[in-house]
Coordinates of C-alpha atoms in Angstrom, one line a residue:
M98 CA -14.0 -42.1 3.7
F99 CA -14.9 -43.0 7.2
E100 CA -12.7 -45.6 8.3
N101 CA -13.3 -46.1 12.2
R102 CA -16.3 -48.3 12.1
P103 CA -16.1 -51.0 14.8
N104 CA -16.4 -54.6 13.6
R105 CA -20.1 -55.0 14.5
E106 CA -22.8 -56.7 12.5
A107 CA -25.8 -55.0 13.6
E108 CA -26.2 -51.1 13.4
V109 CA -28.5 -48.3 14.1
A110 CA -27.6 -45.1 12.3
L111 CA -28.5 -41.6 13.2
V112 CA -28.6 -39.1 10.1
G113 CA -29.8 -35.6 9.5
R114 CA -28.7 -32.1 8.7
S115 CA -26.5 -30.0 11.1
N116 CA -27.9 -28.7 14.4
V117 CA -31.2 -30.8 14.5
G118 CA -29.9 -32.3 17.8
K119 CA -28.5 -35.9 16.7
S120 CA -25.6 -35.8 19.2
T121 CA -28.1 -34.8 22.0
L122 CA -30.3 -37.7 21.0
M123 CA -27.3 -40.0 20.8
R124 CA -26.6 -39.2 24.4
E125 CA -30.2 -39.8 25.4
I126 CA -30.1 -43.2 23.7
T127 CA -26.6 -44.3 25.0
G128 CA -26.2 -42.4 28.1
H129 CA -22.7 -41.3 26.9
S130 CA -21.7 -37.7 26.0
F131 CA -20.2 -37.0 22.7
D132 CA -18.6 -33.8 21.4
T133 CA -21.5 -31.4 20.7
G134 CA -20.4 -28.0 19.5
G135 CA -22.4 -24.8 19.4
K136 CA -21.3 -24.5 15.9
P137 CA -22.5 -26.7 13.0
G138 CA -20.2 -29.3 11.5
V139 CA -18.4 -30.2 14.7
T140 CA -19.2 -33.8 14.3
R141 CA -17.0 -34.5 11.1
N142 CA -16.5 -38.3 11.4
P143 CA -19.0 -40.8 12.7
N144 CA -19.3 -41.3 16.3
H145 CA -19.8 -44.9 17.0
Y146 CA -20.9 -46.3 20.3
D147 CA -20.8 -50.0 20.9
W148 CA -21.2 -52.4 23.7
N149 CA -18.3 -54.6 23.9
A150 CA -20.2 -57.7 24.7
E151 CA -22.9 -57.0 22.0
D152 CA -22.6 -57.4 18.2
F153 CA -24.3 -54.0 17.9
V154 CA -23.2 -50.4 17.3
I155 CA -25.0 -47.1 17.3
T156 CA -23.6 -44.5 14.7
D157 CA -24.1 -40.7 14.8
L158 CA -23.2 -39.7 11.2
P159 CA -22.0 -36.1 10.6
G160 CA -24.6 -33.4 9.9
F161 CA -25.0 -32.6 6.2
G162 CA -26.6 -29.6 4.4
F163 CA -25.8 -25.9 4.9
M164 CA -23.4 -25.0 7.7
S165 CA -22.3 -21.5 8.2
G166 CA -18.6 -21.1 8.0
V167 CA -18.1 -24.5 6.2
E168 CA -17.0 -24.3 2.6
E169 CA -19.3 -25.9 0.2
D170 CA -16.7 -28.3 -1.1
Y171 CA -16.3 -29.7 2.3
R172 CA -20.1 -30.0 2.8
E173 CA -20.5 -31.9 -0.5
E174 CA -17.5 -34.2 0.6
I175 CA -19.3 -34.9 4.0
K176 CA -22.5 -35.7 2.2
T177 CA -20.7 -38.0 -0.4
N178 CA -19.1 -39.7 2.6
I179 CA -22.5 -40.1 4.3
V180 CA -24.0 -41.6 1.2
H181 CA -21.2 -44.0 0.6
Y182 CA -21.3 -45.1 4.2
L183 CA -24.9 -45.8 4.0
E184 CA -24.7 -47.8 0.8
D185 CA -21.7 -49.7 2.1
Y186 CA -23.4 -50.7 5.4
A187 CA -27.1 -51.0 4.2
D188 CA -27.2 -54.7 5.0
N189 CA -26.0 -54.0 8.4
I190 CA -28.2 -51.0 9.4
L191 CA -31.4 -52.4 11.0
V192 CA -32.8 -49.0 11.4
A193 CA -31.8 -45.4 10.3
I194 CA -33.1 -42.6 12.5
L195 CA -33.4 -39.4 10.3
V196 CA -33.6 -36.6 12.7
V197 CA -35.1 -33.3 11.7
D198 CA -36.0 -30.1 13.5
G199 CA -39.7 -30.1 14.1
K200 CA -39.7 -26.2 14.3
S201 CA -37.9 -25.4 11.0
A202 CA -38.1 -28.6 8.8
I203 CA -41.2 -27.6 6.8
D204 CA -39.7 -24.1 6.1
I205 CA -36.4 -25.5 5.0
I206 CA -37.9 -28.2 2.8
D207 CA -40.4 -25.7 1.3
R208 CA -37.6 -23.2 0.6
H209 CA -35.5 -25.8 -1.2
S210 CA -38.4 -27.3 -3.3
G211 CA -38.0 -26.5 -6.9
P212 CA -38.0 -28.0 -10.3
D213 CA -34.2 -28.9 -10.0
E214 CA -33.9 -29.4 -6.3
I215 CA -35.0 -31.9 -3.8
P216 CA -34.6 -30.9 -0.1
Y217 CA -31.9 -32.9 1.7
D218 CA -34.3 -34.3 4.4
V219 CA -36.7 -35.6 1.6
E220 CA -34.0 -36.9 -0.6
M221 CA -32.3 -38.7 2.4
F222 CA -35.7 -40.3 3.6
H223 CA -36.3 -41.6 0.0
F224 CA -32.6 -42.7 -0.4
L225 CA -32.7 -44.7 2.9
R226 CA -35.9 -46.4 1.7
E227 CA -34.4 -47.1 -1.7
L228 CA -31.6 -48.8 0.3
D229 CA -34.2 -51.0 1.9
I230 CA -33.1 -49.4 5.3
P231 CA -36.0 -49.2 7.7
T232 CA -36.3 -45.6 8.6
V233 CA -37.7 -43.8 11.5
V234 CA -38.1 -40.0 11.3
A235 CA -37.3 -38.4 14.8
V236 CA -39.0 -35.1 14.7
N237 CA -37.0 -33.2 17.3
K238 CA -37.6 -29.8 19.2
M239 CA -41.2 -30.5 19.5
D240 CA -41.4 -28.5 22.7
K241 CA -41.1 -25.4 20.4
V242 CA -44.0 -26.4 18.1
D243 CA -47.5 -25.0 18.9
D244 CA -49.6 -26.8 16.3
K245 CA -48.1 -30.3 16.6
D246 CA -50.6 -32.3 14.8
E247 CA -50.8 -30.0 11.9
R248 CA -46.9 -29.6 11.7
L249 CA -46.5 -33.4 11.7
N250 CA -49.2 -33.9 9.1
E251 CA -47.4 -31.4 6.9
L252 CA -44.2 -33.2 7.3
C253 CA -45.8 -36.6 6.3
D254 CA -47.1 -34.7 3.2
R255 CA -43.6 -33.6 2.2
L256 CA -42.2 -37.0 2.7
G257 CA -44.8 -38.6 0.5
L258 CA -46.6 -40.2 3.4
Y259 CA -50.3 -39.8 3.3
P260 CA -51.6 -37.8 6.4
P261 CA -52.7 -37.9 9.1
W262 CA -49.3 -38.6 10.7
K263 CA -50.8 -40.9 13.5
Q264 CA -51.1 -43.9 11.1
W265 CA -47.3 -43.7 10.6
Q266 CA -46.2 -43.9 14.2
E267 CA -43.7 -46.6 13.4
I268 CA -42.0 -44.1 11.1
I269 CA -42.9 -40.7 12.4
A270 CA -41.7 -40.1 16.0
P271 CA -42.1 -36.6 17.7
I272 CA -39.4 -36.1 20.4
T273 CA -37.7 -33.4 22.4
A274 CA -34.3 -35.1 23.0
K275 CA -32.9 -32.2 25.2
R276 CA -35.7 -33.1 27.8
G277 CA -35.2 -36.8 27.4
Q278 CA -38.6 -37.1 25.8
I279 CA -37.8 -39.9 23.3
D280 CA -40.5 -42.5 24.3
A281 CA -42.1 -42.1 20.7
L282 CA -38.8 -42.8 19.1
N283 CA -38.0 -45.9 21.2
E284 CA -41.5 -47.3 20.3
A285 CA -41.0 -46.7 16.6
V286 CA -37.5 -48.2 16.7
R287 CA -38.8 -51.2 18.5
D288 CA -41.5 -51.8 16.0
Q289 CA -38.7 -51.8 13.3
L290 CA -36.5 -54.2 15.2
H291 CA -39.4 -56.5 15.9
E292 CA -40.2 -56.7 12.1
Q293 CA -36.5 -58.0 11.7
N294 CA -36.8 -60.5 14.6
R295 CA -34.4 -58.5 16.6
D296 CA -36.3 -58.1 19.8
D297 CA -33.1 -58.9 21.6
L298 CA -32.0 -55.2 21.0
Y299 CA -35.0 -53.6 22.7
K300 CA -32.9 -53.2 25.8
F301 CA -31.0 -50.3 24.2
F302 CA -34.2 -48.3 23.3

């Protein structure tokens, strides 16, 4: 199990499959570099970034889902650890940021949709909501997407949100983390914090 969480009450957690740009996004939010590897599965324990003077931590959870060169047992163990972490700290997590790859998310979701299979991204989105964790979907790498509105509408549809996506801007946030284009995410996170009377945390987003 993940044991190294700082003793902080309030938390924002980043979740998502491997190689969607979580660590890059974490760097944009915190201004602090973390180990990002070219190969999936580099982040194997949560990266926590806390401000000593604040009762607040941002956590980048390990990537889940298929990772080339990583055994299935190990992938399942990571996923189980993530699920337990989210369950254990659900009351502390003010906002979860589910990071997806805007370019490939729809294809991956559709490829894994079947009678016995729920795609990881969709499953995680509903799992977070079942835990009553306010969730923002950061749709990353939007610089590589041509038909942005259409792609975001399709994503809403897969997540069970009625399109058009623009009515869900407190949930769906198109970003390009590598270029520092994360304003939509910051706005969405602030909306969620405001709902919980935590405007004091705006300065981090």
